[in-house]
């Protein structure tokens, strides 16, 4: 890894760090070191980095704001590429907006609401990046990214860049094509919004925010919903019915406020969270014969 590290550091393409603790880059504040951690300062520099990564044939993983990640205590091999402020441009043209993959979704929805554009109200409490939201088809309050995305500009492993249309993204419940068939990095997303009434947009966002404050553990580090809803059931409801709220292993605890949230109640480790996930899966299967699948992405060394 030394030679790729030197090459990346020699190019002046942004922040390049070795053994960077991932606990500083995840909302649950858990995760061991990334062998190499890179935050490119522009799309051009991201492309240069990808060429090098591809040449060295090392593992890579794009991240945004780490709000859907559980990173192993042992860390991650290869290169973690964080899309942040270097890739967060925003162009608004009437009802269409083009936004960089590293832009914060919360900040974007606030900015857009002030322009009286409607469509992103659902995203005001989702603490991810635009790229992470496209990858996950993030959603809430009856809407999701697939309802507003026209196209996304993707950088693929081989260095090629391509616009994928909404249909080509193959969105469904919390998934997109990028999760399985075609790994790539969302560099830009184009959203089609609608001119609306500024006051009612802002009011709706406030309402959504209050609902979250009442129902989700906003005062503890967490990674959002741990399980996908095993439709027609709701994961949170099954966990609550099973009496698991408040159940704790080490520093990881099933939130008292919402059954589908595991919080880091203090010095929690990935091992604690994983043990708790297993406990929930086993209990729910035993009680209801329902198989629970994680929504949070579990990554890093085994
Ligand atoms: C308190 C809280 C509330 C939440 N509420 C919701 C909610 O209501 N609805 C919802 O859908 N989610 C919710 N989440 C989960 C999370 O915010 C979303 O899944 C979000 O879209 C993840 O974005 P991120 O930038 O944090 O991605 P990360 O956690 O950094 O990464 C998640 C996945 O996306 C990939 N990824 C990240 N950036 C890119 C990119 N630029 N290109 C390609 N792949 C990329 C990563 O490789 C990883 O596989 C919540 C999380 C928290 C902590």
mmCIF file of C-alpha atoms and ligand atoms in Angstrom:
data_model
loop_
_atom_site.group_PDB
_atom_site.id
_atom_site.type_symbol
_atom_site.label_atom_id
_atom_site.label_comp_id
_atom_site.label_asym_id
_atom_site.label_seq_id
_atom_site.Cartn_x
_atom_site.Cartn_y
_atom_site.Cartn_z
ATOM 1 C CA UNK A 1 0.000 0.000 0.000
ATOM 2 C CA UNK A 2 2.990 2.299 0.434
ATOM 3 C CA UNK A 3 3.462 2.942 -3.272
ATOM 4 C CA UNK A 4 -0.208 3.817 -3.945
ATOM 5 C CA UNK A 5 -0.208 6.018 -0.839
ATOM 6 C CA UNK A 6 2.866 7.897 -2.078
ATOM 7 C CA UNK A 7 1.385 8.304 -5.539
ATOM 8 C CA UNK A 8 -1.918 9.647 -4.187
ATOM 9 C CA UNK A 9 -0.122 11.974 -1.777
ATOM 10 C CA UNK A 10 2.165 13.254 -4.534
ATOM 11 C CA UNK A 11 -0.679 14.470 -6.741
ATOM 12 C CA UNK A 12 -2.201 17.218 -4.608
ATOM 13 C CA UNK A 13 -5.695 15.889 -5.238
ATOM 14 C CA UNK A 14 -7.168 16.544 -1.804
ATOM 15 C CA UNK A 15 -6.794 15.065 1.674
ATOM 16 C CA UNK A 16 -4.948 11.749 1.730
ATOM 17 C CA UNK A 17 -4.522 10.049 5.102
ATOM 18 C CA UNK A 18 -3.264 6.739 6.379
ATOM 19 C CA UNK A 19 -5.048 4.739 9.097
ATOM 20 C CA UNK A 20 -7.767 7.335 9.496
ATOM 21 C CA UNK A 21 -10.288 6.264 12.199
ATOM 22 C CA UNK A 22 -13.659 5.678 10.578
ATOM 23 C CA UNK A 23 -15.364 6.481 13.891
ATOM 24 C CA UNK A 24 -14.752 10.127 12.915
ATOM 25 C CA UNK A 25 -16.663 9.645 9.648
ATOM 26 C CA UNK A 26 -19.749 7.675 10.733
ATOM 27 C CA UNK A 27 -22.810 9.036 12.514
ATOM 28 C CA UNK A 28 -22.794 6.076 14.932
ATOM 29 C CA UNK A 29 -19.195 7.046 15.859
ATOM 30 C CA UNK A 30 -17.907 3.515 15.439
ATOM 31 C CA UNK A 31 -15.270 2.069 13.109
ATOM 32 C CA UNK A 32 -11.590 1.180 12.981
ATOM 33 C CA UNK A 33 -8.997 2.708 10.646
ATOM 34 C CA UNK A 34 -9.236 3.030 6.877
ATOM 35 C CA UNK A 35 -5.921 1.897 5.410
ATOM 36 C CA UNK A 36 -6.006 4.911 3.082
ATOM 37 C CA UNK A 37 -8.597 7.684 3.393
ATOM 38 C CA UNK A 38 -9.024 10.114 0.548
ATOM 39 C CA UNK A 39 -11.226 13.177 0.227
ATOM 40 C CA UNK A 40 -10.796 14.523 -3.305
ATOM 41 C CA UNK A 41 -10.964 18.275 -3.784
ATOM 42 C CA UNK A 42 -12.755 18.106 -7.156
ATOM 43 C CA UNK A 43 -14.396 15.736 -9.624
ATOM 44 C CA UNK A 44 -11.271 15.917 -11.808
ATOM 45 C CA UNK A 45 -9.127 14.845 -8.842
ATOM 46 C CA UNK A 46 -11.538 12.038 -7.955
ATOM 47 C CA UNK A 47 -11.114 10.785 -11.507
ATOM 48 C CA UNK A 48 -7.319 10.916 -11.225
ATOM 49 C CA UNK A 49 -7.499 8.977 -7.936
ATOM 50 C CA UNK A 50 -9.733 6.319 -9.508
ATOM 51 C CA UNK A 51 -7.228 5.809 -12.333
ATOM 52 C CA UNK A 52 -4.527 5.117 -9.745
ATOM 53 C CA UNK A 53 -6.763 2.847 -7.648
ATOM 54 C CA UNK A 54 -7.677 0.919 -10.768
ATOM 55 C CA UNK A 55 -4.029 0.589 -11.829
ATOM 56 C CA UNK A 56 -3.026 -0.749 -8.387
ATOM 57 C CA UNK A 57 -6.131 -2.980 -8.277
ATOM 58 C CA UNK A 58 -6.887 -2.217 -4.616
ATOM 59 C CA UNK A 59 -10.287 -2.350 -2.895
ATOM 60 C CA UNK A 60 -12.152 0.932 -2.704
ATOM 61 C CA UNK A 61 -15.372 2.201 -1.193
ATOM 62 C CA UNK A 62 -17.055 5.560 -1.656
ATOM 63 C CA UNK A 63 -18.663 7.116 1.382
ATOM 64 C CA UNK A 64 -20.633 10.255 2.018
ATOM 65 C CA UNK A 65 -21.591 11.243 5.540
ATOM 66 C CA UNK A 66 -21.383 7.722 6.983
ATOM 67 C CA UNK A 67 -25.004 7.765 8.137
ATOM 68 C CA UNK A 68 -25.824 4.264 6.898
ATOM 69 C CA UNK A 69 -22.580 2.512 7.756
ATOM 70 C CA UNK A 70 -21.345 0.093 10.372
ATOM 71 C CA UNK A 71 -17.578 -0.198 9.960
ATOM 72 C CA UNK A 72 -15.675 -3.088 11.549
ATOM 73 C CA UNK A 73 -13.609 -2.336 14.662
ATOM 74 C CA UNK A 74 -10.678 -3.825 12.721
ATOM 75 C CA UNK A 75 -11.002 -1.165 10.016
ATOM 76 C CA UNK A 76 -11.122 -1.285 6.221
ATOM 77 C CA UNK A 77 -8.568 -2.526 3.682
ATOM 78 C CA UNK A 78 -7.830 -0.406 0.644
ATOM 79 C CA UNK A 79 -8.985 3.120 -0.093
ATOM 80 C CA UNK A 80 -12.024 4.867 1.395
ATOM 81 C CA UNK A 81 -13.057 7.761 -0.850
ATOM 82 C CA UNK A 82 -15.117 10.368 0.938
ATOM 83 C CA UNK A 83 -17.200 12.718 -1.200
ATOM 84 C CA UNK A 84 -17.434 15.961 0.698
ATOM 85 C CA UNK A 85 -17.225 19.695 0.122
ATOM 86 C CA UNK A 86 -14.864 19.306 -2.888
ATOM 87 C CA UNK A 87 -17.718 17.718 -4.842
ATOM 88 C CA UNK A 88 -20.691 19.727 -3.666
ATOM 89 C CA UNK A 89 -21.451 22.180 -6.464
ATOM 90 C CA UNK A 90 -25.075 23.270 -6.927
ATOM 91 C CA UNK A 91 -26.671 24.725 -10.060
ATOM 92 C CA UNK A 92 -30.306 25.722 -10.003
ATOM 93 C CA UNK A 93 -32.006 26.280 -13.325
ATOM 94 C CA UNK A 94 -35.722 26.978 -12.951
ATOM 95 C CA UNK A 95 -37.203 23.763 -11.578
ATOM 96 C CA UNK A 96 -34.162 21.603 -12.305
ATOM 97 C CA UNK A 97 -31.178 21.340 -9.991
ATOM 98 C CA UNK A 98 -27.796 19.704 -10.577
ATOM 99 C CA UNK A 99 -25.920 18.929 -7.383
ATOM 100 C CA UNK A 100 -22.590 17.316 -6.478
ATOM 101 C CA UNK A 101 -22.575 13.868 -4.843
ATOM 102 C CA UNK A 102 -20.820 15.221 -1.740
ATOM 103 C CA UNK A 103 -23.481 17.838 -0.956
ATOM 104 C CA UNK A 104 -25.332 17.363 2.336
ATOM 105 C CA UNK A 105 -28.934 16.327 1.724
ATOM 106 C CA UNK A 106 -30.219 18.225 4.761
ATOM 107 C CA UNK A 107 -28.463 21.440 3.693
ATOM 108 C CA UNK A 108 -29.714 20.962 0.134
ATOM 109 C CA UNK A 109 -33.354 20.568 1.149
ATOM 110 C CA UNK A 110 -33.136 23.674 3.344
ATOM 111 C CA UNK A 111 -31.541 25.751 0.576
ATOM 112 C CA UNK A 112 -34.048 24.561 -1.995
ATOM 113 C CA UNK A 113 -37.054 25.174 0.243
ATOM 114 C CA UNK A 114 -35.990 28.811 0.537
ATOM 115 C CA UNK A 115 -36.240 29.073 -3.252
ATOM 116 C CA UNK A 116 -39.819 27.830 -3.109
ATOM 117 C CA UNK A 117 -38.971 24.574 -4.879
ATOM 118 C CA UNK A 118 -40.931 21.524 -3.821
ATOM 119 C CA UNK A 119 -39.925 17.838 -3.990
ATOM 120 C CA UNK A 120 -37.135 17.557 -1.442
ATOM 121 C CA UNK A 121 -39.216 18.123 1.702
ATOM 122 C CA UNK A 122 -38.951 14.397 2.535
ATOM 123 C CA UNK A 123 -35.154 14.650 2.731
ATOM 124 C CA UNK A 124 -34.889 17.360 5.360
ATOM 125 C CA UNK A 125 -34.119 14.901 8.179
ATOM 126 C CA UNK A 126 -31.962 12.385 6.285
ATOM 127 C CA UNK A 127 -28.388 13.099 7.419
ATOM 128 C CA UNK A 128 -26.659 11.698 4.317
ATOM 129 C CA UNK A 129 -24.956 13.048 1.218
ATOM 130 C CA UNK A 130 -26.633 13.354 -2.175
ATOM 131 C CA UNK A 131 -24.482 10.480 -3.521
ATOM 132 C CA UNK A 132 -25.299 8.208 -0.581
ATOM 133 C CA UNK A 133 -28.991 9.032 -0.946
ATOM 134 C CA UNK A 134 -28.980 8.145 -4.650
ATOM 135 C CA UNK A 135 -27.106 4.897 -3.961
ATOM 136 C CA UNK A 136 -29.635 3.984 -1.228
ATOM 137 C CA UNK A 137 -32.716 5.476 -2.893
ATOM 138 C CA UNK A 138 -33.202 7.173 0.448
ATOM 139 C CA UNK A 139 -36.735 8.138 1.350
ATOM 140 C CA UNK A 140 -39.204 9.147 4.023
ATOM 141 C CA UNK A 141 -42.724 10.503 4.455
ATOM 142 C CA UNK A 142 -44.021 8.641 1.400
ATOM 143 C CA UNK A 143 -41.363 9.851 -1.054
ATOM 144 C CA UNK A 144 -37.853 8.932 -2.098
ATOM 145 C CA UNK A 145 -35.009 9.865 -4.453
ATOM 146 C CA UNK A 146 -36.495 7.879 -7.355
ATOM 147 C CA UNK A 147 -39.466 10.288 -7.425
ATOM 148 C CA UNK A 148 -37.300 13.321 -8.265
ATOM 149 C CA UNK A 149 -34.134 12.062 -9.946
ATOM 150 C CA UNK A 150 -33.874 12.625 -13.694
ATOM 151 C CA UNK A 151 -30.336 11.329 -14.127
ATOM 152 C CA UNK A 152 -27.111 10.704 -12.240
ATOM 153 C CA UNK A 153 -23.508 11.109 -13.410
ATOM 154 C CA UNK A 154 -21.514 8.052 -12.359
ATOM 155 C CA UNK A 155 -17.786 7.386 -12.257
ATOM 156 C CA UNK A 156 -17.115 3.696 -12.782
ATOM 157 C CA UNK A 157 -14.157 1.657 -11.592
ATOM 158 C CA UNK A 158 -12.552 1.582 -15.032
ATOM 159 C CA UNK A 159 -12.451 5.382 -15.074
ATOM 160 C CA UNK A 160 -15.364 5.874 -17.475
ATOM 161 C CA UNK A 161 -18.120 8.325 -16.635
ATOM 162 C CA UNK A 162 -21.701 7.891 -17.726
ATOM 163 C CA UNK A 163 -25.091 9.519 -17.221
ATOM 164 C CA UNK A 164 -27.648 6.971 -16.001
ATOM 165 C CA UNK A 165 -31.310 7.859 -16.377
ATOM 166 C CA UNK A 166 -33.877 7.236 -13.651
ATOM 167 C CA UNK A 167 -34.889 3.962 -15.379
ATOM 168 C CA UNK A 168 -31.269 2.853 -15.732
ATOM 169 C CA UNK A 169 -30.729 3.401 -11.994
ATOM 170 C CA UNK A 170 -33.198 0.513 -11.360
ATOM 171 C CA UNK A 171 -34.488 2.042 -8.127
ATOM 172 C CA UNK A 172 -36.655 0.132 -5.719
ATOM 173 C CA UNK A 173 -37.132 0.132 -1.921
ATOM 174 C CA UNK A 174 -33.771 1.455 -0.577
ATOM 175 C CA UNK A 175 -31.832 0.065 -3.521
ATOM 176 C CA UNK A 176 -30.347 1.099 -6.840
ATOM 177 C CA UNK A 177 -28.290 -0.567 -9.546
ATOM 178 C CA UNK A 178 -25.101 0.710 -7.877
ATOM 179 C CA UNK A 179 -25.566 -1.666 -4.937
ATOM 180 C CA UNK A 180 -25.194 -4.837 -6.916
ATOM 181 C CA UNK A 181 -24.789 -4.874 -10.635
ATOM 182 C CA UNK A 182 -22.724 -1.772 -11.373
ATOM 183 C CA UNK A 183 -20.549 -0.369 -8.578
ATOM 184 C CA UNK A 184 -19.761 3.269 -9.251
ATOM 185 C CA UNK A 185 -19.554 6.678 -7.607
ATOM 186 C CA UNK A 186 -22.362 9.227 -7.865
ATOM 187 C CA UNK A 187 -20.593 12.421 -8.827
ATOM 188 C CA UNK A 188 -23.666 14.481 -9.641
ATOM 189 C CA UNK A 189 -27.451 14.114 -9.485
ATOM 190 C CA UNK A 190 -30.050 16.038 -11.443
ATOM 191 C CA UNK A 191 -33.409 16.476 -9.707
ATOM 192 C CA UNK A 192 -36.649 17.719 -11.214
ATOM 193 C CA UNK A 193 -38.546 19.803 -8.665
ATOM 194 C CA UNK A 194 -41.696 21.905 -8.849
ATOM 195 C CA UNK A 195 -42.251 25.544 -8.074
ATOM 196 C CA UNK A 196 -44.461 25.688 -5.000
ATOM 197 C CA UNK A 197 -45.517 27.864 -2.130
ATOM 198 C CA UNK A 198 -42.437 28.676 -0.036
ATOM 199 C CA UNK A 199 -44.308 28.947 3.247
ATOM 200 C CA UNK A 200 -46.088 25.623 2.948
ATOM 201 C CA UNK A 201 -42.861 23.877 1.875
ATOM 202 C CA UNK A 202 -41.021 25.220 4.925
ATOM 203 C CA UNK A 203 -43.987 24.327 7.163
ATOM 204 C CA UNK A 204 -44.043 20.756 5.831
ATOM 205 C CA UNK A 205 -40.325 20.392 6.503
ATOM 206 C CA UNK A 206 -40.751 21.650 10.037
ATOM 207 C CA UNK A 207 -43.554 19.160 10.589
ATOM 208 C CA UNK A 208 -41.357 16.313 9.315
ATOM 209 C CA UNK A 209 -38.550 17.441 11.592
ATOM 210 C CA UNK A 210 -40.805 17.541 14.648
ATOM 211 C CA UNK A 211 -42.155 14.077 13.871
ATOM 212 C CA UNK A 212 -38.584 12.755 13.781
ATOM 213 C CA UNK A 213 -37.709 14.427 17.063
ATOM 214 C CA UNK A 214 -40.671 12.729 18.685
ATOM 215 C CA UNK A 215 -40.042 9.285 17.230
ATOM 216 C CA UNK A 216 -36.271 8.916 16.717
ATOM 217 C CA UNK A 217 -33.280 8.986 19.078
ATOM 218 C CA UNK A 218 -31.813 12.312 17.923
ATOM 219 C CA UNK A 219 -29.677 12.627 21.082
ATOM 220 C CA UNK A 220 -27.507 9.507 20.559
ATOM 221 C CA UNK A 221 -25.095 8.515 17.778
ATOM 222 C CA UNK A 222 -26.806 6.024 15.461
ATOM 223 C CA UNK A 223 -26.929 4.830 11.856
ATOM 224 C CA UNK A 224 -30.623 5.277 11.077
ATOM 225 C CA UNK A 225 -32.812 2.216 10.502
ATOM 226 C CA UNK A 226 -30.833 -0.944 11.122
ATOM 227 C CA UNK A 227 -33.212 -3.299 9.282
ATOM 228 C CA UNK A 228 -35.164 -3.014 6.057
ATOM 229 C CA UNK A 229 -38.890 -3.309 6.624
ATOM 230 C CA UNK A 230 -39.755 -6.987 5.974
ATOM 231 C CA UNK A 231 -42.934 -5.903 4.150
ATOM 232 C CA UNK A 232 -45.827 -6.100 4.889
ATOM 233 C CA UNK A 233 -44.351 -5.860 8.416
ATOM 234 C CA UNK A 234 -42.478 -2.908 9.895
ATOM 235 C CA UNK A 235 -39.126 -3.766 11.443
ATOM 236 C CA UNK A 236 -39.520 -1.282 14.305
ATOM 237 C CA UNK A 237 -42.940 -2.602 15.233
ATOM 238 C CA UNK A 238 -41.824 -6.267 15.268
ATOM 239 C CA UNK A 239 -38.829 -5.392 17.465
ATOM 240 C CA UNK A 240 -41.050 -3.450 19.837
ATOM 241 C CA UNK A 241 -43.639 -6.281 19.989
ATOM 242 C CA UNK A 242 -40.824 -8.703 20.804
ATOM 243 C CA UNK A 243 -40.030 -6.602 23.863
ATOM 244 C CA UNK A 244 -36.542 -5.756 22.644
ATOM 245 C CA UNK A 245 -36.584 -1.982 23.113
ATOM 246 C CA UNK A 246 -33.856 -1.007 25.544
ATOM 247 C CA UNK A 247 -32.043 -4.361 25.118
ATOM 248 C CA UNK A 248 -28.308 -3.757 25.395
ATOM 249 C CA UNK A 249 -25.094 -5.532 24.501
ATOM 250 C CA UNK A 250 -21.927 -3.696 25.601
ATOM 251 C CA UNK A 251 -22.330 -0.093 24.519
ATOM 252 C CA UNK A 252 -24.958 -0.798 21.839
ATOM 253 C CA UNK A 253 -28.618 -0.474 22.732
ATOM 254 C CA UNK A 254 -31.935 -0.822 20.928
ATOM 255 C CA UNK A 255 -33.423 2.622 21.232
ATOM 256 C CA UNK A 256 -36.254 3.098 23.701
ATOM 257 C CA UNK A 257 -37.745 5.585 21.214
ATOM 258 C CA UNK A 258 -37.690 3.472 18.044
ATOM 259 C CA UNK A 259 -37.230 -0.299 17.808
ATOM 260 C CA UNK A 260 -35.414 -0.118 14.462
ATOM 261 C CA UNK A 261 -32.630 2.142 15.751
ATOM 262 C CA UNK A 262 -29.533 0.883 17.540
ATOM 263 C CA UNK A 263 -27.741 3.654 19.391
ATOM 264 C CA UNK A 264 -24.178 3.936 20.554
ATOM 265 C CA UNK A 265 -24.987 4.515 24.205
ATOM 266 C CA UNK A 266 -21.325 5.066 25.099
ATOM 267 C CA UNK A 267 -18.119 3.346 23.939
ATOM 268 C CA UNK A 268 -20.114 1.017 21.702
ATOM 269 C CA UNK A 269 -18.142 -1.129 19.270
ATOM 270 C CA UNK A 270 -19.036 -2.663 15.915
ATOM 271 C CA UNK A 271 -18.823 -6.065 17.637
ATOM 272 C CA UNK A 272 -21.496 -4.935 20.145
ATOM 273 C CA UNK A 273 -23.779 -3.717 17.340
ATOM 274 C CA UNK A 274 -23.279 -6.897 15.309
ATOM 275 C CA UNK A 275 -24.078 -9.067 18.334
ATOM 276 C CA UNK A 276 -27.238 -7.044 18.911
ATOM 277 C CA UNK A 277 -28.242 -7.372 15.238
ATOM 278 C CA UNK A 278 -27.834 -11.162 15.485
ATOM 279 C CA UNK A 279 -29.883 -11.243 18.690
ATOM 280 C CA UNK A 280 -32.717 -9.309 17.027
ATOM 281 C CA UNK A 281 -32.654 -11.521 13.915
ATOM 282 C CA UNK A 282 -32.818 -14.710 15.991
ATOM 283 C CA UNK A 283 -35.543 -13.427 18.302
ATOM 284 C CA UNK A 284 -37.761 -12.150 15.482
ATOM 285 C CA UNK A 285 -37.356 -15.368 13.524
ATOM 286 C CA UNK A 286 -38.183 -17.505 16.555
ATOM 287 C CA UNK A 287 -41.256 -15.439 17.427
ATOM 288 C CA UNK A 288 -42.683 -14.513 14.029
ATOM 289 C CA UNK A 289 -40.815 -16.596 11.379
ATOM 290 C CA UNK A 290 -39.797 -13.350 9.694
ATOM 291 C CA UNK A 291 -36.282 -12.993 8.273
ATOM 292 C CA UNK A 292 -34.779 -9.602 9.013
ATOM 293 C CA UNK A 293 -32.309 -8.086 6.537
ATOM 294 C CA UNK A 294 -30.043 -5.202 7.442
ATOM 295 C CA UNK A 295 -30.465 -1.808 5.789
ATOM 296 C CA UNK A 296 -27.302 -0.449 7.405
ATOM 297 C CA UNK A 297 -24.237 -1.471 5.383
ATOM 298 C CA UNK A 298 -21.762 -3.577 7.297
ATOM 299 C CA UNK A 299 -18.288 -3.092 5.888
ATOM 300 C CA UNK A 300 -14.638 -3.668 6.698
ATOM 301 C CA UNK A 301 -12.309 -6.413 7.911
ATOM 302 C CA UNK A 302 -13.898 -9.568 9.317
HETATM 303 C C1 LIG B 1 -30.764 9.723 12.400
HETATM 304 C C2 LIG B 1 -30.854 9.099 11.022
HETATM 305 C C3 LIG B 1 -32.032 9.130 10.338
HETATM 306 C C4 LIG B 1 -32.135 8.550 9.067
HETATM 307 N N1 LIG B 1 -33.306 8.589 8.405
HETATM 308 C C5 LIG B 1 -33.406 8.042 7.177
HETATM 309 C C6 LIG B 1 -34.642 8.101 6.459
HETATM 310 O O1 LIG B 1 -35.635 8.644 6.914
HETATM 311 N N2 LIG B 1 -34.677 7.528 5.231
HETATM 312 C C7 LIG B 1 -33.595 6.916 4.674
HETATM 313 O O2 LIG B 1 -33.696 6.436 3.540
HETATM 314 N N3 LIG B 1 -32.423 6.857 5.328
HETATM 315 C C8 LIG B 1 -32.297 7.390 6.564
HETATM 316 N N4 LIG B 1 -31.103 7.314 7.228
HETATM 317 C C9 LIG B 1 -29.977 6.569 6.640
HETATM 318 C C10 LIG B 1 -28.997 7.389 5.784
HETATM 319 O O3 LIG B 1 -29.010 8.755 6.164
HETATM 320 C C11 LIG B 1 -29.288 7.252 4.294
HETATM 321 O O4 LIG B 1 -29.184 5.894 3.880
HETATM 322 C C12 LIG B 1 -28.335 8.097 3.439
HETATM 323 O O5 LIG B 1 -28.775 8.079 2.118
HETATM 324 C C13 LIG B 1 -26.893 7.615 3.469
HETATM 325 O O6 LIG B 1 -26.083 8.617 2.880
HETATM 326 P P1 LIG B 1 -24.562 8.797 3.333
HETATM 327 O O7 LIG B 1 -23.954 9.860 2.507
HETATM 328 O O8 LIG B 1 -24.448 8.961 4.785
HETATM 329 O O9 LIG B 1 -23.978 7.396 2.886
HETATM 330 P P2 LIG B 1 -22.880 6.533 3.657
HETATM 331 O O10 LIG B 1 -23.430 6.052 4.942
HETATM 332 O O11 LIG B 1 -21.596 7.251 3.691
HETATM 333 O O12 LIG B 1 -22.787 5.290 2.675
HETATM 334 C C14 LIG B 1 -23.906 4.429 2.531
HETATM 335 C C15 LIG B 1 -23.725 3.628 1.239
HETATM 336 O O13 LIG B 1 -23.770 4.538 0.149
HETATM 337 C C16 LIG B 1 -22.598 4.422 -0.647
HETATM 338 N N5 LIG B 1 -22.244 5.758 -1.102
HETATM 339 C C17 LIG B 1 -22.077 6.883 -0.353
HETATM 340 N N6 LIG B 1 -21.790 7.938 -1.152
HETATM 341 C C18 LIG B 1 -21.778 7.461 -2.414
HETATM 342 C C19 LIG B 1 -21.556 8.047 -3.696
HETATM 343 N N7 LIG B 1 -21.261 9.334 -3.858
HETATM 344 N N8 LIG B 1 -21.620 7.241 -4.779
HETATM 345 C C20 LIG B 1 -21.909 5.918 -4.659
HETATM 346 N N9 LIG B 1 -22.118 5.315 -3.490
HETATM 347 C C21 LIG B 1 -22.056 6.063 -2.389
HETATM 348 C C22 LIG B 1 -21.538 3.833 0.289
HETATM 349 O O14 LIG B 1 -20.562 3.112 -0.418
HETATM 350 C C23 LIG B 1 -22.361 2.928 1.169
HETATM 351 O O15 LIG B 1 -22.504 1.689 0.541
HETATM 352 C C24 LIG B 1 -30.988 7.904 8.494
HETATM 353 C C25 LIG B 1 -29.776 7.890 9.199
HETATM 354 C C26 LIG B 1 -29.697 8.464 10.460
HETATM 355 C C27 LIG B 1 -28.383 8.456 11.184
#
